[in-house]
């Protein structure tokens, strides 16, 4: 269920795949642009001020482009945010990025 929220926040690609083959892409503006902006800003802040998230980001950025790595951090934060809103509790950085 967390992936539905991540999709609404524009944190996943909008491509259509069937039987492992790409059947098209589109509808990339589906979702909430303000949530997309907010999670990217949260990722910027987190990679700047949280050492575990910075380490995870550096490892990811060494394998791909920094923009893609930043979006991956935002996606992880959005999924964690969904489960925190649904279940309550506290954010555990080691569970999300450990």
mmCIF file of N, CA and C in Angstrom:
data_model
loop_
_atom_site.group_PDB
_atom_site.id
_atom_site.type_symbol
_atom_site.label_atom_id
_atom_site.label_comp_id
_atom_site.label_asym_id
_atom_site.label_seq_id
_atom_site.Cartn_x
_atom_site.Cartn_y
_atom_site.Cartn_z
ATOM 1 N N UNK A 1 0.815 -1.196 0.000
ATOM 2 C CA UNK A 1 0.000 0.000 0.000
ATOM 3 C C UNK A 1 0.856 1.257 0.000
ATOM 4 N N UNK A 2 2.051 1.184 0.563
ATOM 5 C CA UNK A 2 2.937 2.339 0.595
ATOM 6 C C UNK A 2 3.353 2.794 -0.796
ATOM 7 N N UNK A 3 3.368 1.847 -1.767
ATOM 8 C CA UNK A 3 3.741 2.223 -3.122
ATOM 9 C C UNK A 3 2.661 3.062 -3.793
ATOM 10 N N UNK A 4 1.397 2.876 -3.416
ATOM 11 C CA UNK A 4 0.335 3.714 -3.958
ATOM 12 C C UNK A 4 0.503 5.161 -3.526
ATOM 13 N N UNK A 5 0.891 5.355 -2.276
ATOM 14 C CA UNK A 5 1.153 6.706 -1.787
ATOM 15 C C UNK A 5 2.376 7.287 -2.478
ATOM 16 N N UNK A 6 3.421 6.479 -2.652
ATOM 17 C CA UNK A 6 4.629 6.944 -3.332
ATOM 18 C C UNK A 6 4.311 7.318 -4.779
ATOM 19 N N UNK A 7 3.425 6.576 -5.421
ATOM 20 C CA UNK A 7 3.022 6.903 -6.776
ATOM 21 C C UNK A 7 2.254 8.220 -6.802
ATOM 22 N N UNK A 8 1.378 8.426 -5.830
ATOM 23 C CA UNK A 8 0.624 9.677 -5.738
ATOM 24 C C UNK A 8 1.563 10.858 -5.498
ATOM 25 N N UNK A 9 2.675 10.614 -4.837
ATOM 26 C CA UNK A 9 3.664 11.666 -4.576
ATOM 27 C C UNK A 9 4.653 11.825 -5.719
ATOM 28 N N UNK A 10 4.433 11.135 -6.823
ATOM 29 C CA UNK A 10 5.290 11.179 -8.004
ATOM 30 C C UNK A 10 6.712 10.700 -7.698
ATOM 31 N N UNK A 11 6.829 9.676 -6.894
ATOM 32 C CA UNK A 11 8.135 9.136 -6.549
ATOM 33 C C UNK A 11 8.501 7.895 -7.360
ATOM 34 N N UNK A 12 7.629 7.458 -8.246
ATOM 35 C CA UNK A 12 7.917 6.283 -9.077
ATOM 36 C C UNK A 12 7.717 6.658 -10.543
ATOM 37 N N UNK A 13 8.308 5.876 -11.431
ATOM 38 C CA UNK A 13 8.179 6.125 -12.867
ATOM 39 C C UNK A 13 6.751 5.849 -13.328
ATOM 40 N N UNK A 14 6.371 6.529 -14.385
ATOM 41 C CA UNK A 14 5.044 6.288 -14.959
ATOM 42 C C UNK A 14 5.219 5.547 -16.277
ATOM 43 N N UNK A 15 5.604 4.291 -16.183
ATOM 44 C CA UNK A 15 5.752 3.492 -17.388
ATOM 45 C C UNK A 15 4.862 2.264 -17.285
ATOM 46 N N UNK A 16 4.470 1.783 -18.442
ATOM 47 C CA UNK A 16 3.606 0.607 -18.488
ATOM 48 C C UNK A 16 4.437 -0.583 -18.934
ATOM 49 N N UNK A 17 4.438 -1.627 -18.126
ATOM 50 C CA UNK A 17 5.201 -2.832 -18.439
ATOM 51 C C UNK A 17 4.258 -4.022 -18.394
ATOM 52 N N UNK A 18 4.339 -4.852 -19.426
ATOM 53 C CA UNK A 18 3.553 -6.064 -19.474
ATOM 54 C C UNK A 18 4.464 -7.192 -19.926
ATOM 55 N N UNK A 19 4.496 -8.266 -19.159
ATOM 56 C CA UNK A 19 5.306 -9.429 -19.474
ATOM 57 C C UNK A 19 6.784 -9.049 -19.619
ATOM 58 N N UNK A 20 7.227 -8.083 -18.793
ATOM 59 C CA UNK A 20 8.620 -7.668 -18.817
ATOM 60 C C UNK A 20 8.989 -6.757 -19.973
ATOM 61 N N UNK A 21 8.010 -6.361 -20.780
ATOM 62 C CA UNK A 21 8.285 -5.511 -21.942
ATOM 63 C C UNK A 21 7.629 -4.154 -21.734
ATOM 64 N N UNK A 22 8.337 -3.123 -22.142
ATOM 65 C CA UNK A 22 7.808 -1.770 -22.012
ATOM 66 C C UNK A 22 6.712 -1.546 -23.045
ATOM 67 N N UNK A 23 5.550 -1.169 -22.585
ATOM 68 C CA UNK A 23 4.414 -0.954 -23.476
ATOM 69 C C UNK A 23 4.089 0.525 -23.645
ATOM 70 N N UNK A 24 4.847 1.374 -23.016
ATOM 71 C CA UNK A 24 4.615 2.799 -23.173
ATOM 72 C C UNK A 24 4.875 3.530 -21.875
ATOM 73 N N UNK A 25 4.764 4.809 -21.956
ATOM 74 C CA UNK A 25 4.892 5.643 -20.774
ATOM 75 C C UNK A 25 3.943 6.811 -20.956
ATOM 76 N N UNK A 26 3.627 7.421 -19.880
ATOM 77 C CA UNK A 26 2.715 8.544 -19.965
ATOM 78 C C UNK A 26 2.115 8.821 -18.606
ATOM 79 N N UNK A 27 1.290 9.824 -18.567
ATOM 80 C CA UNK A 27 0.602 10.197 -17.342
ATOM 81 C C UNK A 27 1.603 10.558 -16.245
ATOM 82 N N UNK A 28 2.716 11.187 -16.645
ATOM 83 C CA UNK A 28 3.772 11.473 -15.681
ATOM 84 C C UNK A 28 3.399 12.581 -14.721
ATOM 85 N N UNK A 29 2.373 13.345 -15.043
ATOM 86 C CA UNK A 29 1.954 14.419 -14.151
ATOM 87 C C UNK A 29 0.805 14.008 -13.247
ATOM 88 N N UNK A 30 0.550 12.722 -13.173
ATOM 89 C CA UNK A 30 -0.500 12.225 -12.300
ATOM 90 C C UNK A 30 0.028 12.218 -10.871
ATOM 91 N N UNK A 31 -0.713 12.771 -9.964
ATOM 92 C CA UNK A 31 -0.285 12.828 -8.579
ATOM 93 C C UNK A 31 -0.231 14.258 -8.094
ATOM 94 N N UNK A 32 0.302 14.426 -6.928
ATOM 95 C CA UNK A 32 0.322 15.721 -6.275
ATOM 96 C C UNK A 32 1.706 16.344 -6.401
ATOM 97 N N UNK A 33 1.807 17.436 -7.128
ATOM 98 C CA UNK A 33 3.110 18.060 -7.352
ATOM 99 C C UNK A 33 3.668 18.687 -6.086
ATOM 100 N N UNK A 34 2.806 19.096 -5.183
ATOM 101 C CA UNK A 34 3.274 19.706 -3.942
ATOM 102 C C UNK A 34 3.890 18.661 -3.008
ATOM 103 N N UNK A 35 3.311 17.458 -2.991
ATOM 104 C CA UNK A 35 3.922 16.382 -2.211
ATOM 105 C C UNK A 35 5.259 15.965 -2.820
ATOM 106 N N UNK A 36 5.342 15.942 -4.144
ATOM 107 C CA UNK A 36 6.607 15.614 -4.802
ATOM 108 C C UNK A 36 7.675 16.622 -4.401
ATOM 109 N N UNK A 37 7.333 17.895 -4.435
ATOM 110 C CA UNK A 37 8.272 18.941 -4.034
ATOM 111 C C UNK A 37 8.667 18.779 -2.570
ATOM 112 N N UNK A 38 7.693 18.516 -1.707
ATOM 113 C CA UNK A 38 7.965 18.417 -0.269
ATOM 114 C C UNK A 38 8.893 17.248 0.047
ATOM 115 N N UNK A 39 8.693 16.096 -0.597
ATOM 116 C CA UNK A 39 9.555 14.949 -0.313
ATOM 117 C C UNK A 39 10.962 15.150 -0.874
ATOM 118 N N UNK A 40 11.105 15.838 -2.002
ATOM 119 C CA UNK A 40 12.437 16.142 -2.529
ATOM 120 C C UNK A 40 13.153 17.107 -1.583
ATOM 121 N N UNK A 41 12.438 18.091 -1.061
ATOM 122 C CA UNK A 41 13.045 19.007 -0.091
ATOM 123 C C UNK A 41 13.439 18.265 1.187
ATOM 124 N N UNK A 42 12.616 17.332 1.612
ATOM 125 C CA UNK A 42 12.955 16.526 2.794
ATOM 126 C C UNK A 42 14.205 15.691 2.523
ATOM 127 N N UNK A 43 14.332 15.180 1.304
ATOM 128 C CA UNK A 43 15.518 14.401 0.947
ATOM 129 C C UNK A 43 16.759 15.285 0.931
ATOM 130 N N UNK A 44 16.633 16.502 0.418
ATOM 131 C CA UNK A 44 17.761 17.440 0.435
ATOM 132 C C UNK A 44 18.212 17.711 1.864
ATOM 133 N N UNK A 45 17.268 17.986 2.728
ATOM 134 C CA UNK A 45 17.577 18.266 4.130
ATOM 135 C C UNK A 45 18.180 17.045 4.809
ATOM 136 N N UNK A 46 17.609 15.875 4.549
ATOM 137 C CA UNK A 46 18.075 14.647 5.202
ATOM 138 C C UNK A 46 19.490 14.292 4.768
ATOM 139 N N UNK A 47 19.799 14.438 3.482
ATOM 140 C CA UNK A 47 21.149 14.093 3.030
ATOM 141 C C UNK A 47 22.170 15.100 3.542
ATOM 142 N N UNK A 48 21.731 16.286 3.890
ATOM 143 C CA UNK A 48 22.652 17.289 4.412
ATOM 144 C C UNK A 48 22.943 17.099 5.899
ATOM 145 N N UNK A 49 21.941 16.666 6.666
ATOM 146 C CA UNK A 49 22.079 16.700 8.120
ATOM 147 C C UNK A 49 22.000 15.348 8.825
ATOM 148 N N UNK A 50 21.795 14.259 8.100
ATOM 149 C CA UNK A 50 21.733 12.940 8.726
ATOM 150 C C UNK A 50 22.861 12.063 8.179
ATOM 151 N N UNK A 51 23.856 11.731 9.017
ATOM 152 C CA UNK A 51 24.990 10.931 8.517
ATOM 153 C C UNK A 51 24.605 9.572 7.922
ATOM 154 N N UNK A 52 23.668 8.789 8.518
ATOM 155 C CA UNK A 52 23.318 7.507 7.872
ATOM 156 C C UNK A 52 22.693 7.690 6.489
ATOM 157 N N UNK A 53 21.842 8.698 6.350
ATOM 158 C CA UNK A 53 21.219 8.948 5.054
ATOM 159 C C UNK A 53 22.254 9.470 4.076
ATOM 160 N N UNK A 54 23.203 10.291 4.544
ATOM 161 C CA UNK A 54 24.286 10.780 3.687
ATOM 162 C C UNK A 54 25.139 9.629 3.161
ATOM 163 N N UNK A 55 25.453 8.659 4.021
ATOM 164 C CA UNK A 55 26.228 7.496 3.583
ATOM 165 C C UNK A 55 25.461 6.697 2.531
ATOM 166 N N UNK A 56 24.163 6.474 2.768
ATOM 167 C CA UNK A 56 23.349 5.732 1.811
ATOM 168 C C UNK A 56 23.288 6.480 0.480
ATOM 169 N N UNK A 57 23.098 7.788 0.548
ATOM 170 C CA UNK A 57 23.045 8.616 -0.654
ATOM 171 C C UNK A 57 24.368 8.555 -1.419
ATOM 172 N N UNK A 58 25.486 8.624 -0.716
ATOM 173 C CA UNK A 58 26.795 8.572 -1.378
ATOM 174 C C UNK A 58 27.013 7.241 -2.091
ATOM 175 N N UNK A 59 26.612 6.150 -1.441
ATOM 176 C CA UNK A 59 26.731 4.836 -2.090
ATOM 177 C C UNK A 59 25.871 4.770 -3.343
ATOM 178 N N UNK A 60 24.643 5.258 -3.252
ATOM 179 C CA UNK A 60 23.732 5.240 -4.399
ATOM 180 C C UNK A 60 24.242 6.166 -5.506
ATOM 181 N N UNK A 61 24.739 7.350 -5.136
ATOM 182 C CA UNK A 61 25.218 8.316 -6.126
ATOM 183 C C UNK A 61 26.482 7.834 -6.828
ATOM 184 N N UNK A 62 27.230 6.933 -6.198
ATOM 185 C CA UNK A 62 28.421 6.399 -6.863
ATOM 186 C C UNK A 62 28.047 5.438 -7.987
ATOM 187 N N UNK A 63 26.826 4.892 -7.936
ATOM 188 C CA UNK A 63 26.377 3.945 -8.961
ATOM 189 C C UNK A 63 25.492 4.583 -10.019
ATOM 190 N N UNK A 64 24.918 5.750 -9.727
ATOM 191 C CA UNK A 64 24.017 6.393 -10.673
ATOM 192 C C UNK A 64 24.141 7.911 -10.524
ATOM 193 N N UNK A 65 23.332 8.637 -11.255
ATOM 194 C CA UNK A 65 23.359 10.094 -11.221
ATOM 195 C C UNK A 65 22.855 10.608 -9.872
ATOM 196 N N UNK A 66 23.366 11.766 -9.437
ATOM 197 C CA UNK A 66 22.982 12.307 -8.134
ATOM 198 C C UNK A 66 21.495 12.643 -8.056
ATOM 199 N N UNK A 67 20.911 13.071 -9.158
ATOM 200 C CA UNK A 67 19.476 13.390 -9.159
ATOM 201 C C UNK A 67 18.656 12.131 -8.906
ATOM 202 N N UNK A 68 19.067 11.025 -9.513
ATOM 203 C CA UNK A 68 18.377 9.753 -9.321
ATOM 204 C C UNK A 68 18.545 9.286 -7.879
ATOM 205 N N UNK A 69 19.739 9.475 -7.324
ATOM 206 C CA UNK A 69 19.981 9.086 -5.933
ATOM 207 C C UNK A 69 19.143 9.927 -4.987
ATOM 208 N N UNK A 70 19.010 11.216 -5.267
ATOM 209 C CA UNK A 70 18.193 12.095 -4.414
ATOM 210 C C UNK A 70 16.734 11.677 -4.478
ATOM 211 N N UNK A 71 16.268 11.310 -5.660
ATOM 212 C CA UNK A 71 14.889 10.852 -5.818
ATOM 213 C C UNK A 71 14.674 9.531 -5.069
ATOM 214 N N UNK A 72 15.694 8.678 -5.039
ATOM 215 C CA UNK A 72 15.594 7.416 -4.305
ATOM 216 C C UNK A 72 15.470 7.678 -2.802
ATOM 217 N N UNK A 73 16.213 8.650 -2.299
ATOM 218 C CA UNK A 73 16.086 9.024 -0.884
ATOM 219 C C UNK A 73 14.684 9.554 -0.615
ATOM 220 N N UNK A 74 14.182 10.396 -1.509
ATOM 221 C CA UNK A 74 12.834 10.936 -1.345
ATOM 222 C C UNK A 74 11.790 9.827 -1.361
ATOM 223 N N UNK A 75 11.974 8.823 -2.222
ATOM 224 C CA UNK A 75 11.047 7.706 -2.301
ATOM 225 C C UNK A 75 11.037 6.923 -0.992
ATOM 226 N N UNK A 76 12.228 6.665 -0.442
ATOM 227 C CA UNK A 76 12.305 5.938 0.827
ATOM 228 C C UNK A 76 11.653 6.740 1.949
ATOM 229 N N UNK A 77 11.870 8.049 1.959
ATOM 230 C CA UNK A 77 11.255 8.896 2.984
ATOM 231 C C UNK A 77 9.732 8.935 2.831
ATOM 232 N N UNK A 78 9.254 8.968 1.582
ATOM 233 C CA UNK A 78 7.804 8.990 1.349
ATOM 234 C C UNK A 78 7.155 7.698 1.831
ATOM 235 N N UNK A 79 7.804 6.546 1.553
ATOM 236 C CA UNK A 79 7.251 5.283 2.043
ATOM 237 C C UNK A 79 7.244 5.242 3.560
ATOM 238 N N UNK A 80 8.333 5.695 4.166
ATOM 239 C CA UNK A 80 8.390 5.717 5.631
ATOM 240 C C UNK A 80 7.338 6.665 6.190
ATOM 241 N N UNK A 81 7.161 7.805 5.532
ATOM 242 C CA UNK A 81 6.151 8.762 5.976
ATOM 243 C C UNK A 81 4.743 8.196 5.908
ATOM 244 N N UNK A 82 4.463 7.427 4.856
ATOM 245 C CA UNK A 82 3.144 6.808 4.740
ATOM 246 C C UNK A 82 2.875 5.878 5.919
ATOM 247 N N UNK A 83 3.846 5.019 6.233
ATOM 248 C CA UNK A 83 3.630 4.065 7.318
ATOM 249 C C UNK A 83 3.588 4.750 8.675
ATOM 250 N N UNK A 84 4.297 5.858 8.836
ATOM 251 C CA UNK A 84 4.203 6.611 10.079
ATOM 252 C C UNK A 84 2.828 7.252 10.227
ATOM 253 N N UNK A 85 2.287 7.766 9.121
ATOM 254 C CA UNK A 85 0.944 8.351 9.182
ATOM 255 C C UNK A 85 -0.105 7.273 9.432
ATOM 256 N N UNK A 86 0.088 6.102 8.830
ATOM 257 C CA UNK A 86 -0.895 5.031 8.970
ATOM 258 C C UNK A 86 -0.856 4.399 10.351
ATOM 259 N N UNK A 87 0.353 4.074 10.830
ATOM 260 C CA UNK A 87 0.493 3.309 12.071
ATOM 261 C C UNK A 87 0.903 4.142 13.273
ATOM 262 N N UNK A 88 1.412 5.326 13.052
ATOM 263 C CA UNK A 88 1.953 6.121 14.151
ATOM 264 C C UNK A 88 3.362 5.657 14.479
ATOM 265 N N UNK A 89 3.892 6.168 15.535
ATOM 266 C CA UNK A 89 5.232 5.763 15.944
ATOM 267 C C UNK A 89 6.253 6.837 15.650
ATOM 268 N N UNK A 90 7.521 6.430 15.662
ATOM 269 C CA UNK A 90 8.627 7.347 15.438
ATOM 270 C C UNK A 90 9.452 6.860 14.249
ATOM 271 N N UNK A 91 10.097 7.796 13.578
ATOM 272 C CA UNK A 91 10.939 7.465 12.427
ATOM 273 C C UNK A 91 12.251 6.877 12.923
ATOM 274 N N UNK A 92 12.606 5.715 12.400
ATOM 275 C CA UNK A 92 13.859 5.055 12.750
ATOM 276 C C UNK A 92 14.745 5.054 11.505
ATOM 277 N N UNK A 93 15.789 5.894 11.536
ATOM 278 C CA UNK A 93 16.654 6.036 10.375
ATOM 279 C C UNK A 93 17.394 4.752 10.052
ATOM 280 N N UNK A 94 17.729 3.953 11.063
ATOM 281 C CA UNK A 94 18.441 2.696 10.826
ATOM 282 C C UNK A 94 17.539 1.681 10.120
ATOM 283 N N UNK A 95 16.270 1.704 10.430
ATOM 284 C CA UNK A 95 15.346 0.787 9.765
ATOM 285 C C UNK A 95 15.132 1.174 8.304
ATOM 286 N N UNK A 96 15.099 2.459 8.021
ATOM 287 C CA UNK A 96 14.845 2.913 6.667
ATOM 288 C C UNK A 96 16.107 2.901 5.800
ATOM 289 N N UNK A 97 17.254 3.256 6.382
ATOM 290 C CA UNK A 97 18.465 3.401 5.582
ATOM 291 C C UNK A 97 19.615 2.543 6.097
ATOM 292 N N UNK A 98 19.351 1.617 7.014
ATOM 293 C CA UNK A 98 20.424 0.816 7.604
ATOM 294 C C UNK A 98 20.816 -0.378 6.827
#
